[in-house]
Amino acid sequence: KVSTTEKQAFLQLKCNVWVETRADPWMSISVWDEQPVSVPLPGLDAYGGLDMASTTDLAAFALWFPDAYEEVEKLDPNGIAPPVVTRIPKSGQALWWFWLPEEGLKRREAQTGGAAIRAWVEQGWIRVGSGETIDYDQVFADIVGPEIGGRYNIRSMARDPWNSSQIGRQLENEGYTVIHMNQTIGKLNEPTKMWEKLLLDRAFRHDGNPVMRWMFGNIVLMKDRYQNVRIDREKSGDKIDGGAALVMAISEGMAPEEFYDGPLIVRSKK
């Protein structure tokens, strides 16, 4: 048995057949399809992740609802820093919301024929705003509104710094704990691997969101020489914003509870 890379090299160099180079996806879509489908009950504690990486395409907000935790204490091998407590989720479920500007919808329809994405809009999986760019006020109103913020107890949320400063301030002013989360491999490695473990253990539940199913199939991971990983935006097949948002939400849920002093305290994580 040969690897994908070896097969591509043989076809191109020996058979003169051009093969499009594309990184292997993170997981088979069958892994997603095998996860149970459920919707969290109102009032549950949740942790959020907001990805506004593109102003002209899809934006995503995810909520992570951990069921139970195991607390793990990590000691500094040099004995200098105090112990760090990480909360390891045993299982949990997630929800997503997506936004797209009207002009972005038109471009997506032109690229794909429009059938799937138009159906997702009509079914309410994607919310479309007017104009050429994401409507930040609409995203803010939806997050703090009755369907999301009014329905669930959002203990904290993390945001990708890219294109999210305005809405981050709005959410802070509304009283939410908002974490500025740099998208480094060191920061995202642990929650990415935790999501992978939950998926493989069939301990992850979702609401059957077809947009997120499509994004899940696009995800490709970046790995460094120390085997740390994070989602690779450049090599992924297409949009992966829902996955990036969930990884941030899982990271928030893994932070020790004493990190949060109250609903109005906004802190920064390195």
GROMACS .gro file of C-alpha atoms in nm:
model
  270
    1LYS     CA    1   0.000   0.000   0.000
    2VAL     CA    2   0.135   0.344  -0.096
    3SER     CA    3   0.059   0.682   0.054
    4THR     CA    4  -0.138   0.954  -0.123
    5THR     CA    5   0.181   1.153  -0.175
    6GLU     CA    6   0.363   0.856  -0.332
    7LYS     CA    7   0.070   0.785  -0.562
    8GLN     CA    8   0.055   1.147  -0.678
    9ALA     CA    9   0.430   1.152  -0.745
   10PHE     CA   10   0.409   0.829  -0.950
   11LEU     CA   11   0.120   0.955  -1.164
   12GLN     CA   12   0.281   1.292  -1.229
   13LEU     CA   13   0.644   1.188  -1.284
   14LYS     CA   14   0.605   0.846  -1.440
   15CYS     CA   15   0.267   0.862  -1.614
   16ASN     CA   16   0.261   1.233  -1.698
   17VAL     CA   17  -0.083   1.261  -1.538
   18TRP     CA   18  -0.143   1.583  -1.346
   19VAL     CA   19  -0.300   1.532  -1.005
   20GLU     CA   20  -0.427   1.825  -0.803
   21THR     CA   21  -0.230   1.847  -0.477
   22ARG     CA   22  -0.455   1.874  -0.176
   23ALA     CA   23  -0.385   1.793   0.184
   24ASP     CA   24  -0.564   1.497   0.332
   25PRO     CA   25  -0.875   1.589   0.534
   26TRP     CA   26  -0.857   1.561   0.912
   27MET     CA   27  -1.125   1.293   0.942
   28SER     CA   28  -1.370   1.103   0.728
   29ILE     CA   29  -1.715   1.259   0.709
   30SER     CA   30  -1.848   0.927   0.837
   31VAL     CA   31  -1.703   1.015   1.181
   32TRP     CA   32  -1.930   1.319   1.189
   33ASP     CA   33  -2.230   1.121   1.071
   34GLU     CA   34  -2.180   0.862   1.346
   35GLN     CA   35  -2.210   1.120   1.626
   36PRO     CA   36  -2.547   1.138   1.807
   37VAL     CA   37  -2.775   1.431   1.721
   38SER     CA   38  -2.932   1.635   2.002
   39VAL     CA   39  -3.017   1.993   2.103
   40PRO     CA   40  -2.920   2.122   2.451
   41LEU     CA   41  -3.196   2.216   2.693
   42PRO     CA   42  -3.248   2.584   2.779
   43GLY     CA   43  -3.052   2.719   3.074
   44LEU     CA   44  -2.747   2.495   3.037
   45ASP     CA   45  -2.398   2.635   3.097
   46ALA     CA   46  -2.206   2.690   2.775
   47TYR     CA   47  -1.878   2.830   2.642
   48GLY     CA   48  -1.862   3.024   2.317
   49GLY     CA   49  -1.625   3.068   2.026
   50LEU     CA   50  -1.657   3.346   1.766
   51ASP     CA   51  -1.479   3.335   1.430
   52MET     CA   52  -1.515   3.646   1.213
   53ALA     CA   53  -1.211   3.572   0.997
   54SER     CA   54  -1.379   3.691   0.678
   55THR     CA   55  -1.586   4.006   0.639
   56THR     CA   56  -1.726   3.904   0.299
   57ASP     CA   57  -1.793   3.534   0.353
   58LEU     CA   58  -1.924   3.308   0.630
   59ALA     CA   59  -1.881   3.397   0.998
   60ALA     CA   60  -1.946   3.147   1.279
   61PHE     CA   61  -2.040   3.131   1.645
   62ALA     CA   62  -2.023   2.802   1.837
   63LEU     CA   63  -2.146   2.701   2.181
   64TRP     CA   64  -1.989   2.409   2.366
   65PHE     CA   65  -2.190   2.231   2.637
   66PRO     CA   66  -1.965   1.997   2.839
   67ASP     CA   67  -2.148   1.725   3.032
   68ALA     CA   68  -1.890   1.645   3.300
   69TYR     CA   69  -1.523   1.709   3.369
   70GLU     CA   70  -1.219   1.542   3.509
   71GLU     CA   71  -0.976   1.792   3.661
   72VAL     CA   72  -0.611   1.726   3.579
   73GLU     CA   73  -0.328   1.908   3.758
   74LYS     CA   74  -0.019   1.979   3.552
   75LEU     CA   75   0.305   2.045   3.739
   76ASP     CA   76   0.592   2.260   3.619
   77PRO     CA   77   0.883   2.016   3.562
   78ASN     CA   78   1.121   2.287   3.687
   79GLY     CA   79   0.919   2.343   4.004
   80ILE     CA   80   0.898   2.718   3.946
   81ALA     CA   81   0.545   2.791   3.824
   82PRO     CA   82   0.242   2.691   4.032
   83PRO     CA   83   0.037   2.387   3.921
   84VAL     CA   84  -0.211   2.445   3.640
   85VAL     CA   85  -0.550   2.273   3.657
   86THR     CA   86  -0.709   2.173   3.326
   87ARG     CA   87  -1.066   2.050   3.305
   88ILE     CA   88  -1.095   1.752   3.070
   89PRO     CA   89  -1.447   1.704   2.931
   90LYS     CA   90  -1.579   1.347   2.935
   91SER     CA   91  -1.850   1.423   2.676
   92GLY     CA   92  -2.052   1.714   2.546
   93GLN     CA   93  -2.251   1.871   2.265
   94ALA     CA   94  -2.225   2.173   2.038
   95LEU     CA   95  -2.439   2.419   1.846
   96TRP     CA   96  -2.348   2.659   1.566
   97TRP     CA   97  -2.483   2.974   1.404
   98PHE     CA   98  -2.360   3.114   1.070
   99TRP     CA   99  -2.390   3.452   0.900
  100LEU     CA  100  -2.328   3.555   0.540
  101PRO     CA  101  -2.364   3.891   0.361
  102GLU     CA  102  -2.601   3.906   0.064
  103GLU     CA  103  -2.320   3.960  -0.185
  104GLY     CA  104  -2.130   3.669  -0.032
  105LEU     CA  105  -2.435   3.450  -0.083
  106LYS     CA  106  -2.448   3.549  -0.450
  107ARG     CA  107  -2.080   3.461  -0.495
  108ARG     CA  108  -2.128   3.126  -0.323
  109GLU     CA  109  -2.428   3.048  -0.541
  110ALA     CA  110  -2.231   3.131  -0.855
  111GLN     CA  111  -1.943   2.905  -0.746
  112THR     CA  112  -2.150   2.603  -0.644
  113GLY     CA  113  -2.469   2.626  -0.846
  114GLY     CA  114  -2.644   2.752  -0.535
  115ALA     CA  115  -2.862   2.454  -0.452
  116ALA     CA  116  -2.711   2.354  -0.117
  117ILE     CA  117  -2.634   2.698   0.022
  118ARG     CA  118  -2.971   2.841  -0.082
  119ALA     CA  119  -3.144   2.552   0.094
  120TRP     CA  120  -2.936   2.614   0.408
  121VAL     CA  121  -3.047   2.979   0.406
  122GLU     CA  122  -3.413   2.887   0.357
  123GLN     CA  123  -3.391   2.630   0.638
  124GLY     CA  124  -3.244   2.889   0.875
  125TRP     CA  125  -2.895   2.738   0.911
  126ILE     CA  126  -2.738   3.053   0.761
  127ARG     CA  127  -2.854   3.408   0.836
  128VAL     CA  128  -2.808   3.652   0.550
  129GLY     CA  129  -2.755   4.023   0.600
  130SER     CA  130  -2.777   4.299   0.342
  131GLY     CA  131  -2.473   4.446   0.169
  132GLU     CA  132  -2.127   4.322   0.081
  133THR     CA  133  -1.986   4.257   0.428
  134ILE     CA  134  -2.092   4.082   0.746
  135ASP     CA  135  -2.345   4.283   0.946
  136TYR     CA  136  -2.173   4.303   1.286
  137ASP     CA  137  -2.482   4.450   1.449
  138GLN     CA  138  -2.687   4.153   1.331
  139VAL     CA  139  -2.432   3.904   1.468
  140PHE     CA  140  -2.423   4.090   1.800
  141ALA     CA  141  -2.803   4.110   1.824
  142ASP     CA  142  -2.837   3.738   1.751
  143ILE     CA  143  -2.578   3.636   2.011
  144VAL     CA  144  -2.732   3.845   2.292
  145GLY     CA  145  -3.087   3.776   2.175
  146PRO     CA  146  -3.342   3.520   2.298
  147GLU     CA  147  -3.223   3.229   2.081
  148ILE     CA  148  -2.862   3.226   2.205
  149GLY     CA  149  -2.773   3.450   2.499
  150GLY     CA  150  -3.127   3.450   2.633
  151ARG     CA  151  -3.158   3.072   2.608
  152TYR     CA  152  -2.822   2.951   2.741
  153ASN     CA  153  -2.592   3.055   3.026
  154ILE     CA  154  -2.276   3.159   2.840
  155ARG     CA  155  -2.004   3.156   3.106
  156SER     CA  156  -1.739   3.293   2.871
  157MET     CA  157  -1.656   3.317   2.504
  158ALA     CA  158  -1.337   3.343   2.303
  159ARG     CA  159  -1.288   3.536   1.983
  160ASP     CA  160  -1.036   3.516   1.703
  161PRO     CA  161  -0.878   3.866   1.708
  162TRP     CA  162  -0.909   3.894   1.331
  163ASN     CA  163  -1.197   4.130   1.237
  164SER     CA  164  -1.365   4.091   1.577
  165SER     CA  165  -1.257   4.394   1.781
  166GLN     CA  166  -1.583   4.583   1.730
  167ILE     CA  167  -1.818   4.301   1.820
  168GLY     CA  168  -1.586   4.197   2.103
  169ARG     CA  169  -1.629   4.539   2.264
  170GLN     CA  170  -2.005   4.526   2.212
  171LEU     CA  171  -2.027   4.188   2.386
  172GLU     CA  172  -1.806   4.307   2.673
  173ASN     CA  173  -2.027   4.613   2.719
  174GLU     CA  174  -2.324   4.378   2.735
  175GLY     CA  175  -2.162   4.203   3.033
  176TYR     CA  176  -2.013   3.893   2.869
  177THR     CA  177  -1.671   3.759   2.955
  178VAL     CA  178  -1.487   3.779   2.623
  179ILE     CA  179  -1.139   3.632   2.575
  180HIS     CA  180  -0.903   3.754   2.302
  181MET     CA  181  -0.758   3.421   2.187
  182ASN     CA  182  -0.452   3.426   1.962
  183GLN     CA  183  -0.467   3.154   1.697
  184THR     CA  184  -0.133   2.994   1.775
  185ILE     CA  185  -0.060   2.624   1.759
  186GLY     CA  186   0.045   2.627   2.123
  187LYS     CA  187  -0.291   2.768   2.229
  188LEU     CA  188  -0.512   2.558   2.001
  189ASN     CA  189  -0.331   2.224   2.020
  190GLU     CA  190  -0.495   2.089   2.334
  191PRO     CA  191  -0.859   2.176   2.253
  192THR     CA  192  -0.816   2.049   1.895
  193LYS     CA  193  -0.688   1.713   2.022
  194MET     CA  194  -0.966   1.707   2.282
  195TRP     CA  195  -1.231   1.751   2.009
  196GLU     CA  196  -1.065   1.471   1.813
  197LYS     CA  197  -1.075   1.240   2.116
  198LEU     CA  198  -1.441   1.314   2.182
  199LEU     CA  199  -1.526   1.240   1.820
  200LEU     CA  200  -1.335   0.913   1.811
  201ASP     CA  201  -1.485   0.807   2.145
  202ARG     CA  202  -1.834   0.887   2.010
  203ALA     CA  203  -1.869   1.118   2.311
  204PHE     CA  204  -1.960   1.425   2.101
  205ARG     CA  205  -2.311   1.534   2.003
  206HIS     CA  206  -2.428   1.796   1.753
  207ASP     CA  207  -2.756   1.932   1.620
  208GLY     CA  208  -2.726   1.793   1.266
  209ASN     CA  209  -2.618   2.129   1.125
  210PRO     CA  210  -2.546   2.069   0.751
  211VAL     CA  211  -2.323   2.378   0.722
  212MET     CA  212  -2.099   2.247   0.996
  213ARG     CA  213  -2.102   1.901   0.839
  214TRP     CA  214  -1.968   2.056   0.517
  215MET     CA  215  -1.702   2.252   0.708
  216PHE     CA  216  -1.601   1.941   0.904
  217GLY     CA  217  -1.520   1.770   0.575
  218ASN     CA  218  -1.299   2.064   0.475
  219ILE     CA  219  -1.076   2.059   0.785
  220VAL     CA  220  -0.704   1.991   0.742
  221LEU     CA  221  -0.465   2.009   1.037
  222MET     CA  222  -0.125   2.171   1.065
  223LYS     CA  223   0.132   1.981   1.274
  224ASP     CA  224   0.465   2.101   1.408
  225ARG     CA  225   0.773   1.894   1.491
  226TYR     CA  226   0.649   1.847   1.847
  227GLN     CA  227   0.322   1.694   1.720
  228ASN     CA  228   0.118   1.998   1.822
  229VAL     CA  229  -0.175   2.061   1.590
  230ARG     CA  230  -0.428   2.323   1.489
  231ILE     CA  231  -0.668   2.376   1.199
  232ASP     CA  232  -0.484   2.490   0.887
  233ARG     CA  233  -0.692   2.758   0.714
  234GLU     CA  234  -0.470   2.774   0.406
  235LYS     CA  235  -0.466   2.402   0.331
  236SER     CA  236  -0.825   2.323   0.425
  237GLY     CA  237  -1.053   2.259   0.130
  238ASP     CA  238  -1.289   2.550   0.193
  239LYS     CA  239  -1.449   2.726   0.488
  240ILE     CA  240  -1.371   2.583   0.833
  241ASP     CA  241  -1.489   2.871   1.053
  242GLY     CA  242  -1.735   2.657   1.248
  243GLY     CA  243  -1.454   2.420   1.346
  244ALA     CA  244  -1.227   2.707   1.449
  245ALA     CA  245  -1.507   2.857   1.660
  246LEU     CA  246  -1.572   2.528   1.838
  247VAL     CA  247  -1.204   2.471   1.918
  248MET     CA  248  -1.196   2.811   2.091
  249ALA     CA  249  -1.515   2.726   2.281
  250ILE     CA  250  -1.371   2.394   2.398
  251SER     CA  251  -1.056   2.576   2.510
  252GLU     CA  252  -1.267   2.810   2.722
  253GLY     CA  253  -1.447   2.516   2.878
  254MET     CA  254  -1.116   2.355   2.973
  255ALA     CA  255  -0.996   2.660   3.169
  256PRO     CA  256  -1.017   2.622   3.548
  257GLU     CA  257  -1.340   2.756   3.696
  258GLU     CA  258  -1.162   2.996   3.931
  259PHE     CA  259  -1.026   3.178   3.625
  260TYR     CA  260  -1.358   3.364   3.605
  261ASP     CA  261  -1.424   3.612   3.885
  262GLY     CA  262  -1.770   3.709   3.761
  263PRO     CA  263  -1.980   3.789   3.454
  264LEU     CA  264  -1.835   4.138   3.412
  265ILE     CA  265  -1.467   4.045   3.442
  266VAL     CA  266  -1.284   4.045   3.107
  267ARG     CA  267  -0.940   3.888   3.106
  268SER     CA  268  -0.679   3.816   2.845
  269LYS     CA  269  -0.520   3.475   2.792
  270LYS     CA  270  -0.174   3.430   2.645
   0.00000   0.00000   0.00000
